[in-house]
PDB file of C-alpha atoms (C1' of nucleotides) in Angstrom:
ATOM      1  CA  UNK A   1     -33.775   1.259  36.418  1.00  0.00           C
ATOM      2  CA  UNK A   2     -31.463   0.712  34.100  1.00  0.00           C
ATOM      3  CA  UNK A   3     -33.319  -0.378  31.231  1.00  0.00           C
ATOM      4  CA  UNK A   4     -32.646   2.969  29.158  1.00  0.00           C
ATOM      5  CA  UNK A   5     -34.482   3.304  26.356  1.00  0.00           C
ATOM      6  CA  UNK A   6     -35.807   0.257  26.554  1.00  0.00           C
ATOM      7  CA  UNK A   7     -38.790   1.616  26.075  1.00  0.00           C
ATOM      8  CA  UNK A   8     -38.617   4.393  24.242  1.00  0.00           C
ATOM      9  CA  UNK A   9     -38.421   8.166  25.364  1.00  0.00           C
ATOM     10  CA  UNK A  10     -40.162   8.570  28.819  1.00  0.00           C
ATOM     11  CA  UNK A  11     -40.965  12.254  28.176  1.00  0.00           C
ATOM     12  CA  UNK A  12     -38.549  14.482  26.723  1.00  0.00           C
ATOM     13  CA  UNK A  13     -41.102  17.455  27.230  1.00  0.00           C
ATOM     14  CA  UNK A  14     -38.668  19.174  30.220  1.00  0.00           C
ATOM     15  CA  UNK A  15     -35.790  17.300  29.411  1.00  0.00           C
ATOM     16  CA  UNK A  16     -32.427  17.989  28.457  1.00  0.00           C
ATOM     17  CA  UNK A  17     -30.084  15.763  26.065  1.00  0.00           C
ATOM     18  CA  UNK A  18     -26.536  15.564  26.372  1.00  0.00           C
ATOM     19  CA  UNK A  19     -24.337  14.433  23.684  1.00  0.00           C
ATOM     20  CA  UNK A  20     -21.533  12.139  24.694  1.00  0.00           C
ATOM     21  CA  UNK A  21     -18.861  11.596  22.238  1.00  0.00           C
ATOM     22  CA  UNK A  22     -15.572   9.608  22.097  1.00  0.00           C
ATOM     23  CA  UNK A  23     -17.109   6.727  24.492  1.00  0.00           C
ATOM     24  CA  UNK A  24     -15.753   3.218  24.063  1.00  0.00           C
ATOM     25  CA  UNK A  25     -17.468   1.071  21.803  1.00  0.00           C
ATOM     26  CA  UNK A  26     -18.129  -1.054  25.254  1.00  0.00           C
ATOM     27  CA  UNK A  27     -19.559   1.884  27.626  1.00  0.00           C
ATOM     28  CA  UNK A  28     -22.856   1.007  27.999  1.00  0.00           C
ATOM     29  CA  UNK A  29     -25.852   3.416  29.418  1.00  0.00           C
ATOM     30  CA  UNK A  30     -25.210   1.446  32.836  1.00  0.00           C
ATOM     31  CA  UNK A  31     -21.583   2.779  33.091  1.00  0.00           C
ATOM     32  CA  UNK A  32     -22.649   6.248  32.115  1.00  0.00           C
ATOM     33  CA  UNK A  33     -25.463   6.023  34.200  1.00  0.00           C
ATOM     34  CA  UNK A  34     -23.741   6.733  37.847  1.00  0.00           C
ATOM     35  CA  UNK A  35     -20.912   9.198  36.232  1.00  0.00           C
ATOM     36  CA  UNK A  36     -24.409  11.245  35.094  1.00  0.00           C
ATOM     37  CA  UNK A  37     -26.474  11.350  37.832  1.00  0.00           C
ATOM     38  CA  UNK A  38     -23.579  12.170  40.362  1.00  0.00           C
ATOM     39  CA  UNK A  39     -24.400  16.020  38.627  1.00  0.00           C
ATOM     40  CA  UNK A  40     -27.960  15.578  38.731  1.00  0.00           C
ATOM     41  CA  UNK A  41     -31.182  13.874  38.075  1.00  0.00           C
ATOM     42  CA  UNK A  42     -30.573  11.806  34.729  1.00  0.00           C
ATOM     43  CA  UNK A  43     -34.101  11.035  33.258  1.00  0.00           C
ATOM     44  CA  UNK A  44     -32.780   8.618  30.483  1.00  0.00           C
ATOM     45  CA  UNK A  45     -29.389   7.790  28.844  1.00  0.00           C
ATOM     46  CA  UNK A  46     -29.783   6.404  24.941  1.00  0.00           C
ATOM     47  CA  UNK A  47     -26.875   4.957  23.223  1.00  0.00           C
ATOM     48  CA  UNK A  48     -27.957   4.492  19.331  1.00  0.00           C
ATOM     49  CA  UNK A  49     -26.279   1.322  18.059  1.00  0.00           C
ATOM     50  CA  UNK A  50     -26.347   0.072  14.410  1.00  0.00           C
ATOM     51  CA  UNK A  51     -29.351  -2.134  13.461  1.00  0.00           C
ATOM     52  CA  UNK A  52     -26.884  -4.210  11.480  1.00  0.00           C
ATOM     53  CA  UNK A  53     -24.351  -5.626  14.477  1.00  0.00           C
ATOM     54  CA  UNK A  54     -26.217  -3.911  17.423  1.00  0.00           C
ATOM     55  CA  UNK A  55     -22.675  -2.360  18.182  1.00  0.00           C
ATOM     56  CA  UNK A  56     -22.454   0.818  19.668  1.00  0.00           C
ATOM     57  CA  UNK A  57     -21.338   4.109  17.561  1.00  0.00           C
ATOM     58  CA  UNK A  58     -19.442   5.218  20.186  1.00  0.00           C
ATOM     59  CA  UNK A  59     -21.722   7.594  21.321  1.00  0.00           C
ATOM     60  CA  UNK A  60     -24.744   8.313  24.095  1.00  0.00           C
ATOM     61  CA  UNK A  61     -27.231  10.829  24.565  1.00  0.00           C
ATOM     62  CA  UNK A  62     -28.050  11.577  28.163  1.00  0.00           C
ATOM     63  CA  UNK A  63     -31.188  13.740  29.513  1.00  0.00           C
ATOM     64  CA  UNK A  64     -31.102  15.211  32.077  1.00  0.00           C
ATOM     65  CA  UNK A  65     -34.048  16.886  33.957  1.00  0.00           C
ATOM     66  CA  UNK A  66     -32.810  19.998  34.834  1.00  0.00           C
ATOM     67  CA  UNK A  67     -30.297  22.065  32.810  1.00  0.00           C
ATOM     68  CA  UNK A  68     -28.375  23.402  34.963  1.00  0.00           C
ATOM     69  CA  UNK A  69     -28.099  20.267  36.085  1.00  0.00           C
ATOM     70  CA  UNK A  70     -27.144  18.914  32.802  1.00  0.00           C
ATOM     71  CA  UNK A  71     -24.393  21.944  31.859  1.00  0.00           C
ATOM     72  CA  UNK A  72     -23.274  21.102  35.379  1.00  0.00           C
ATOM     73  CA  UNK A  73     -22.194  17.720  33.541  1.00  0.00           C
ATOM     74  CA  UNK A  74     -21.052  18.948  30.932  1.00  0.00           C
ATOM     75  CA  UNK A  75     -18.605  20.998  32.210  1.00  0.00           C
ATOM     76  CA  UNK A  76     -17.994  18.296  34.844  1.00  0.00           C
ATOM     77  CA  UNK A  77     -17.744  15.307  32.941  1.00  0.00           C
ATOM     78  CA  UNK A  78     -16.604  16.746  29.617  1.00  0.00           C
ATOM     79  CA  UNK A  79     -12.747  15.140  29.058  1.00  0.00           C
ATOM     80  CA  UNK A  80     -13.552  12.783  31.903  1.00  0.00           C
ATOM     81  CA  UNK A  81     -12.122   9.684  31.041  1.00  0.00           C
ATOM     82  CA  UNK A  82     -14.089   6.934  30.782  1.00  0.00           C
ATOM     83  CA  UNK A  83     -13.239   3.318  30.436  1.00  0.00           C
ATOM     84  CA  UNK A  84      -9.810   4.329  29.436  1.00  0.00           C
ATOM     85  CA  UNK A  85     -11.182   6.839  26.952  1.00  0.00           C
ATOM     86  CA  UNK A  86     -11.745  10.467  27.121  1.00  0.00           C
ATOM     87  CA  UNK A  87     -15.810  11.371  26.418  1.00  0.00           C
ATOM     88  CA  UNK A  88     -16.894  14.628  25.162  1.00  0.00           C
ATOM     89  CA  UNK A  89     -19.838  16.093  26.911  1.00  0.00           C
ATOM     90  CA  UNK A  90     -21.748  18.415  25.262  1.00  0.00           C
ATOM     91  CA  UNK A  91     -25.370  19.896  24.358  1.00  0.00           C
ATOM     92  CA  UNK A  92     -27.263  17.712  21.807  1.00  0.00           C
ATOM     93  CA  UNK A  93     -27.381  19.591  18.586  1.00  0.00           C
ATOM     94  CA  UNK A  94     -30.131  18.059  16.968  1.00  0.00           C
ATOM     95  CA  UNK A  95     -32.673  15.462  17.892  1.00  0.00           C
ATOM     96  CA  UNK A  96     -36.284  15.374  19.009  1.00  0.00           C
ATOM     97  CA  UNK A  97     -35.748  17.964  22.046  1.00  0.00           C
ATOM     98  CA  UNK A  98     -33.253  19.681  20.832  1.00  0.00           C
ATOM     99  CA  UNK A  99     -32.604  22.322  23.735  1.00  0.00           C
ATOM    100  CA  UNK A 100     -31.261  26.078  22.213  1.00  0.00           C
ATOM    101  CA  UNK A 101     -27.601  25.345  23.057  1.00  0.00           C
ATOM    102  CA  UNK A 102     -25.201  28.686  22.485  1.00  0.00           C
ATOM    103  CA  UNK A 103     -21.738  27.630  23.210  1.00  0.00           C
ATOM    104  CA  UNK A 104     -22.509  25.479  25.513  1.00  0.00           C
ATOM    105  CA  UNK A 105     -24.653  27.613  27.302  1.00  0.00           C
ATOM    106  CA  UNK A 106     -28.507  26.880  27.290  1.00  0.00           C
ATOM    107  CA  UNK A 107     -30.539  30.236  25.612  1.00  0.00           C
ATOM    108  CA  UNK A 108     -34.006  30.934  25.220  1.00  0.00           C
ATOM    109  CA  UNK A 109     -33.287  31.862  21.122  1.00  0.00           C
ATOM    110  CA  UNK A 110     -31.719  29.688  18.685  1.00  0.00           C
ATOM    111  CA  UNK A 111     -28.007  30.096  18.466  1.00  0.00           C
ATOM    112  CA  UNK A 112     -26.839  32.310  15.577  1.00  0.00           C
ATOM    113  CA  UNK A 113     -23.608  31.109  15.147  1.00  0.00           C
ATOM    114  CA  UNK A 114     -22.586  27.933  16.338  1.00  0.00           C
ATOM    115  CA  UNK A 115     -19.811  28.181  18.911  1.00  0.00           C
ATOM    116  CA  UNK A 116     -18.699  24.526  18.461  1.00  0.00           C
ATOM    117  CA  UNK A 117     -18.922  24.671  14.906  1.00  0.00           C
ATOM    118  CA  UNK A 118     -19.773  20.665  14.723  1.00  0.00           C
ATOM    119  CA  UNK A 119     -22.478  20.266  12.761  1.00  0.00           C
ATOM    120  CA  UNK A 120     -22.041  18.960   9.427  1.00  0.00           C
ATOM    121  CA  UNK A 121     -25.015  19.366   7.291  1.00  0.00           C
ATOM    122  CA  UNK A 122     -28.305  20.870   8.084  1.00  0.00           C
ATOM    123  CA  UNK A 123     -30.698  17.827   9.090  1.00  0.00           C
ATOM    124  CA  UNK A 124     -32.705  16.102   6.713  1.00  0.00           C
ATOM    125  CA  UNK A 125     -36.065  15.969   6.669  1.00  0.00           C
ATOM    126  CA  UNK A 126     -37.166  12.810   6.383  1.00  0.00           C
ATOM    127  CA  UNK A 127     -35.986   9.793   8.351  1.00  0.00           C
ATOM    128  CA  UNK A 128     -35.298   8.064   5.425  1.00  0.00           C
ATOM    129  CA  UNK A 129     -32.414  10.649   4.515  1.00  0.00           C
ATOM    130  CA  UNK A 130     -31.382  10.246   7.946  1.00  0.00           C
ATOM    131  CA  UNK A 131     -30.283   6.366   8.064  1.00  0.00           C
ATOM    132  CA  UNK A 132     -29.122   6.672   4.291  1.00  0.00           C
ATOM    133  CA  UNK A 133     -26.662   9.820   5.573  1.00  0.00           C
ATOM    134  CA  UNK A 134     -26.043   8.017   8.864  1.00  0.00           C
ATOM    135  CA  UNK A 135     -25.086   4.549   7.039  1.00  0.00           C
ATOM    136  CA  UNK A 136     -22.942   6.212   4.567  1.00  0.00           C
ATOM    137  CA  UNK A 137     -21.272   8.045   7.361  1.00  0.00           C
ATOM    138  CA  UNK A 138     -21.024   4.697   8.705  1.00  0.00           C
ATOM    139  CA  UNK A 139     -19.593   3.112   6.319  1.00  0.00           C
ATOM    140  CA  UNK A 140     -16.615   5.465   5.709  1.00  0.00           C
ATOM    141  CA  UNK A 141     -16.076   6.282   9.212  1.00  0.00           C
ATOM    142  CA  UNK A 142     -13.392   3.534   9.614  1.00  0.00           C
ATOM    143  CA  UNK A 143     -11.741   4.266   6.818  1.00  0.00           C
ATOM    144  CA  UNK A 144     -11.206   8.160   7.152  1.00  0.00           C
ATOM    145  CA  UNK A 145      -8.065   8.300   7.650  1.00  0.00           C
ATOM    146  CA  UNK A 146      -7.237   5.121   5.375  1.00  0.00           C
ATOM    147  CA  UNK A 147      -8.665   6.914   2.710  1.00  0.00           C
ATOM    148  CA  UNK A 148      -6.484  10.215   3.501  1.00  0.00           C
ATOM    149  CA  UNK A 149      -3.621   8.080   3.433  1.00  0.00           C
ATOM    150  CA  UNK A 150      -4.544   6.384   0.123  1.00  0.00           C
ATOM    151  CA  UNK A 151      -5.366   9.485  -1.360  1.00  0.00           C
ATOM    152  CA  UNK A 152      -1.737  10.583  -0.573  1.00  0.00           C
ATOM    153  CA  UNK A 153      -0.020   7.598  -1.092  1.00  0.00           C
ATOM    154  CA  UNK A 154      -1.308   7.784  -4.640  1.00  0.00           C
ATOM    155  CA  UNK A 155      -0.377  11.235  -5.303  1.00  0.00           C
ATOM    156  CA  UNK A 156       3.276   9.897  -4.483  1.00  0.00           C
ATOM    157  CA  UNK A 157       3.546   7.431  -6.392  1.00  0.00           C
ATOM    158  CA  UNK A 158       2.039   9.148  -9.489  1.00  0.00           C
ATOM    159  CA  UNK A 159       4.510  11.790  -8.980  1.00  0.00           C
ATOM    160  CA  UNK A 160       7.605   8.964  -8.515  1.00  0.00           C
ATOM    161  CA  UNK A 161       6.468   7.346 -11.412  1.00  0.00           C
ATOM    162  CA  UNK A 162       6.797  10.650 -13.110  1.00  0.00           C
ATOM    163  CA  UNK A 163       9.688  11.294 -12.217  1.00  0.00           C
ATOM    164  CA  UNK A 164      11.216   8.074 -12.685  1.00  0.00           C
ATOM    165  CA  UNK A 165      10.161   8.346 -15.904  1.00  0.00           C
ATOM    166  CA  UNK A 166      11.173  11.774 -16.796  1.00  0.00           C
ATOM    167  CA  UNK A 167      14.592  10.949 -15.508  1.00  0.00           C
ATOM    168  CA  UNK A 168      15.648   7.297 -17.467  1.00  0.00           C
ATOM    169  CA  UNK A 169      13.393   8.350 -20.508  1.00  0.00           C
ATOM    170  CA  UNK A 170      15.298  10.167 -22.859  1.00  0.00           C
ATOM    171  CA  UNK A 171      13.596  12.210 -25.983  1.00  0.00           C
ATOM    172  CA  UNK A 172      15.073   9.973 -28.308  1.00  0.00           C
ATOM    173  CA  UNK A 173      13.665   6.848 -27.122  1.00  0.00           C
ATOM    174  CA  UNK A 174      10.119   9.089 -26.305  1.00  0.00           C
ATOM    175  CA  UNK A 175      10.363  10.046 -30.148  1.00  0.00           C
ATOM    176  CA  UNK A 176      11.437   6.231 -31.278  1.00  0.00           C
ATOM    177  CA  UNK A 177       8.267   4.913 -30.501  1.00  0.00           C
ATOM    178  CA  UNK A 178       5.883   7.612 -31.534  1.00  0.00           C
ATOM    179  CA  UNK A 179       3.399   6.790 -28.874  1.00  0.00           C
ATOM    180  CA  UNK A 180       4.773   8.452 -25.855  1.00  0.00           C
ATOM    181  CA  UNK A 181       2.050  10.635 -25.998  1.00  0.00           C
ATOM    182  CA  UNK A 182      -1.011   8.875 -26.885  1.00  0.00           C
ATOM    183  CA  UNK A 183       0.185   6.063 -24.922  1.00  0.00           C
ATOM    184  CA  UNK A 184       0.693   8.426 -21.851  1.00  0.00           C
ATOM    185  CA  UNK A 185      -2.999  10.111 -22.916  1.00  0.00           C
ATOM    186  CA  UNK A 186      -4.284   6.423 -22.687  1.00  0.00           C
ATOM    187  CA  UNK A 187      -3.372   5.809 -19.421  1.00  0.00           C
ATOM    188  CA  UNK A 188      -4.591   8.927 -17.930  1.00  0.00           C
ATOM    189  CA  UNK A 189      -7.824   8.451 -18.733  1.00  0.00           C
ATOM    190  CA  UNK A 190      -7.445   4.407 -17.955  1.00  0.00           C
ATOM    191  CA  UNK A 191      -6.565   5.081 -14.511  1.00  0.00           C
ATOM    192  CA  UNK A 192      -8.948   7.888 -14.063  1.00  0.00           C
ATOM    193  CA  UNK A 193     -11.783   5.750 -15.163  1.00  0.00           C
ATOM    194  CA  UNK A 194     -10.467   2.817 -12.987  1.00  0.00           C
ATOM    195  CA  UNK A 195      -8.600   4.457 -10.201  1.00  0.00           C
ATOM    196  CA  UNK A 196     -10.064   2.704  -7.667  1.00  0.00           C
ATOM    197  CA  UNK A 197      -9.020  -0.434  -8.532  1.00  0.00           C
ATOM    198  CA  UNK A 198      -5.968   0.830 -10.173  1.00  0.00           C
ATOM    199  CA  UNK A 199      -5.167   1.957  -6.351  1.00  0.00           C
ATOM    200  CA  UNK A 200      -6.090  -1.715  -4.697  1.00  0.00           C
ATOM    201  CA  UNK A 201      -4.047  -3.416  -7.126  1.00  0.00           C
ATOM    202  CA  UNK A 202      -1.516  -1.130  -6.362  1.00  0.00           C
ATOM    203  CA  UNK A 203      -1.689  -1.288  -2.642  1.00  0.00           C
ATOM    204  CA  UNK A 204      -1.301  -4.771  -2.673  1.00  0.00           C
ATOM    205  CA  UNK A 205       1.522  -5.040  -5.080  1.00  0.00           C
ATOM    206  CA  UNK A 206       3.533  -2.056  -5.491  1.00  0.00           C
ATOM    207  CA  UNK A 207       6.681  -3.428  -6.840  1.00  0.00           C
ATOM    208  CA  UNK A 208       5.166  -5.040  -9.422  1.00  0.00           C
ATOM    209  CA  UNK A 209       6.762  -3.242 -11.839  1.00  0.00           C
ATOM    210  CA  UNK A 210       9.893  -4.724 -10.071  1.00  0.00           C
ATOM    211  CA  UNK A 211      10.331  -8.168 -11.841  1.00  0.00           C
ATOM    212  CA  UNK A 212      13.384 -10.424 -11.792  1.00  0.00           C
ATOM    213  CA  UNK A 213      13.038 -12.270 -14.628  1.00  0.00           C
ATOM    214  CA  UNK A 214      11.940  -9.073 -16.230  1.00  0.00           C
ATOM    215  CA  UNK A 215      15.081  -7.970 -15.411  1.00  0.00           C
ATOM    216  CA  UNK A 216      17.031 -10.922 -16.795  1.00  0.00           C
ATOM    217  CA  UNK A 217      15.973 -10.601 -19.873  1.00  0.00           C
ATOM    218  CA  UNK A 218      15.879  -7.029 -20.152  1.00  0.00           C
ATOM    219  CA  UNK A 219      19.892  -6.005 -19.663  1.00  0.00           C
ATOM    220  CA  UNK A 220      20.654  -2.488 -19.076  1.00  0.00           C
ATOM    221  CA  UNK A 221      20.899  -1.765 -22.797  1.00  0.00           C
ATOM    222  CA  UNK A 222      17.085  -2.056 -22.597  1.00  0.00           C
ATOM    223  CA  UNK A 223      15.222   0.928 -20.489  1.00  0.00           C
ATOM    224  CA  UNK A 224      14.584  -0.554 -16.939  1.00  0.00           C
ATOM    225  CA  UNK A 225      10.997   1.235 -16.796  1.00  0.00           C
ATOM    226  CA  UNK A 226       9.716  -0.801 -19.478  1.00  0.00           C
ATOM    227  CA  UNK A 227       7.338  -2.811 -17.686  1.00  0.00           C
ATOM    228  CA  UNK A 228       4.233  -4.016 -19.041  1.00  0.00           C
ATOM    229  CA  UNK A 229       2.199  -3.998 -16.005  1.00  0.00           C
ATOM    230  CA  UNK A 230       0.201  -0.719 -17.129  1.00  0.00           C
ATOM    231  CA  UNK A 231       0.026  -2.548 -20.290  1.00  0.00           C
ATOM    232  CA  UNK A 232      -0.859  -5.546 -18.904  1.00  0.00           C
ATOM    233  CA  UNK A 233      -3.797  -4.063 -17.763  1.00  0.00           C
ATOM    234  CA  UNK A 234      -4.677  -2.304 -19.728  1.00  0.00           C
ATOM    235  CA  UNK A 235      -4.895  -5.159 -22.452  1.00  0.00           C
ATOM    236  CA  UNK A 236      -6.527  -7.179 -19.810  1.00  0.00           C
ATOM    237  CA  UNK A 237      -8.982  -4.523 -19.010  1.00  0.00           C
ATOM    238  CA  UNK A 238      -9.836  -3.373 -22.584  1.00  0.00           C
ATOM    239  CA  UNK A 239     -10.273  -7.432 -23.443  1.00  0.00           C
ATOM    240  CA  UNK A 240     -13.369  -8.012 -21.844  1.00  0.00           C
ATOM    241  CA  UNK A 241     -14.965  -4.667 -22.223  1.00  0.00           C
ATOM    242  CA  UNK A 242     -14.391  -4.719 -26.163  1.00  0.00           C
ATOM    243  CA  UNK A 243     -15.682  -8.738 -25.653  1.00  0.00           C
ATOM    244  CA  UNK A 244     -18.997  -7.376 -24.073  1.00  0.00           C
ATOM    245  CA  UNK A 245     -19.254  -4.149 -25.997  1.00  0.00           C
ATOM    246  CA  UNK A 246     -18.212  -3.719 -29.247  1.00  0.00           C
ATOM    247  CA  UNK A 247     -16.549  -0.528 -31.163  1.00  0.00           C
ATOM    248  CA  UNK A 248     -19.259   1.706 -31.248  1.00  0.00           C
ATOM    249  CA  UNK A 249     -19.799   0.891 -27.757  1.00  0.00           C
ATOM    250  CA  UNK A 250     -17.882   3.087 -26.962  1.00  0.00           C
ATOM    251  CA  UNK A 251     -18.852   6.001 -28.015  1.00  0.00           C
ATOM    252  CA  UNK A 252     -22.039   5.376 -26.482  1.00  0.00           C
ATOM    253  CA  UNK A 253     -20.437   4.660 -23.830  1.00  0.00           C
ATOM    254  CA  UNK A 254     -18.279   8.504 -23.507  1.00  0.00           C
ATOM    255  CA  UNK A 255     -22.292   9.677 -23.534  1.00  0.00           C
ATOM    256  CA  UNK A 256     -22.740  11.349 -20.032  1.00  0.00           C
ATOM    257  CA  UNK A 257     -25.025   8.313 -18.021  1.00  0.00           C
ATOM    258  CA  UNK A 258     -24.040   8.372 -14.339  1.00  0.00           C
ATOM    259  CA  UNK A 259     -26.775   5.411 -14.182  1.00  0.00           C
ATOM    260  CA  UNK A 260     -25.025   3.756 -17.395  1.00  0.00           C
ATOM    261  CA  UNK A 261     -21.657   3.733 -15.095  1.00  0.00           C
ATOM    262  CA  UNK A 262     -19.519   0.568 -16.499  1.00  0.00           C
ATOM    263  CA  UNK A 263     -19.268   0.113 -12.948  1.00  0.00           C
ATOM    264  CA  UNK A 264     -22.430  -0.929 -12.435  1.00  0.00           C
TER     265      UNK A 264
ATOM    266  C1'  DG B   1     -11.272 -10.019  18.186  1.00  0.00           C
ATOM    267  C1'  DT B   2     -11.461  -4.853  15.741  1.00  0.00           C
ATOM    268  C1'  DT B   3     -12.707   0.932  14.281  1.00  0.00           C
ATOM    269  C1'  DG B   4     -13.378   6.629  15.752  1.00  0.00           C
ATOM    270  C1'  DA B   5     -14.330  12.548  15.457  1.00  0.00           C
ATOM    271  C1'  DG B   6     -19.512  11.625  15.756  1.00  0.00           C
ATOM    272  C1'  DC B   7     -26.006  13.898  17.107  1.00  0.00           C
ATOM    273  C1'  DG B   8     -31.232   9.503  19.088  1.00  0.00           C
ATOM    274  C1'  DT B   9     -35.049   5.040  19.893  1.00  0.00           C
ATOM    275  C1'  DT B  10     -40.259   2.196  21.751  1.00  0.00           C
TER     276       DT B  10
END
DNA sequence: GTTGAGCGTT
């Protein structure tokens, strides 16, 4: 009874699949099981979990045998909270009974325009495309908003170091060594090559331009936003790539190869 | 022991 797709689909021929979204990672289809069929006759209740841990995604798909039955639900159980978390009930998009769904109400024609607006790119074809989209989705999931806040906490500090730099640089000293420019030309494409790790180094040690001894030995006749970290790395960096490929190397290396990717 | 905004399997 409540061995839920346990054995695979019992017939999804007059079935309808409900999408349930936002469930804890914990809910099983046993806990959704009696909040379901209090609305009506649940055929089958599916949670997908990843083949890697067996965890669940955090979502279930529950069928339902009749759909009024099943929009009954949906209306009923949508925002419910469940297990201390609030699900989302809704019509299942896509999958391998995919009922006509408009807005939440069940059609006889495919819905022109999607009320909900969820999807996110049309289905592949192949189930091969499928786990490779679903894995990469995966894999980022965790770290969407990580990687939001990355994104923006290197756009701030790009534009502090900017304007730390604009500010205690004077022309003169910009014109004393000559290489303000190519040096500044250097490390735009040095971090744009390697921003990724440019951004994890950072992350873990933003003040690392702050040194004490650095400090000590540089008094405030010397400019305070000489550090040598960017050049630091860049030495370090450029060491073991002119070590493993010489001078023309690099040219070779500007050649457009996303396979020939140095980070490969 | 954890995350999250998302559409499915014998």
């Amino acid at each position: 009874m409540s061995h839920f797709g346990r054995s695979g689909p019992p017939d999804i021929k007059d079935t309808y699949s409900l999408l349930v979204l936002n469930i804890t990672f914990r809910t099983t289809a046993d806990d959704l099981f009696p909040l379901f069929d209090k609305y009506g006759k649940v055929v089958d209740i599916f949670i997908p979990r990843d083949r890697r841990t067996g965890e669940s995604r955090g979502f279930a798909f529950v069928r339902y045998k009749y759909a009024d039955e099943a929009q009954k639900a949906v209306e009923k159980l949508d925002g419910r909270n469940v297990d201390g978390r609030e699900i989302m009930v809704q019509f299942a998009k896509y999958g391998p009974n995919a009922e006509r769904i408009h807005k939440g109400r069940i059609v006889e024609a495919l819905p022109k325009s999607r009320g909900r607006s969820r999807s996110r790119s049309p289905r592949p074809k192949y189930k091969d495309d499928y786990y490779r989209d679903k894995d990469y989705r995966r894999r980022s999931r965790s770290r969407s908003k990580g990687r939001y806040e990355r994104d923006r906490y290197h756009e701030r500090e790009r534009d502090y170091r900017r304007r730390s730099r604009s500010r205690s640089m004077s022309p003169d000293y910009h014109k004393s060594h000559g290489r303000g420019r190519g040096y500044d030309d250097e490390r735009e494409r040095s971090r744009s090559r390697s921003i990724d790790s440019a951004s994890d180094r950072r992350s873990l040690s933003p003040r690392r331009s702050m040194s004490p001894r650095k400090s000590s030995l540089s008094p405030r006749g010397s400019p305070p936003y000489r550090d040598e970290s960017p050049n630091k790395r860049s030495s370090a960096k450029r060491s073991p790539s002119r070590s493993a490929s010489p001078k023309g190397r690099r040219a070779i290396s500007r050649s457009p190869s996303p396979r020939n990717s140095d980070e490969d």
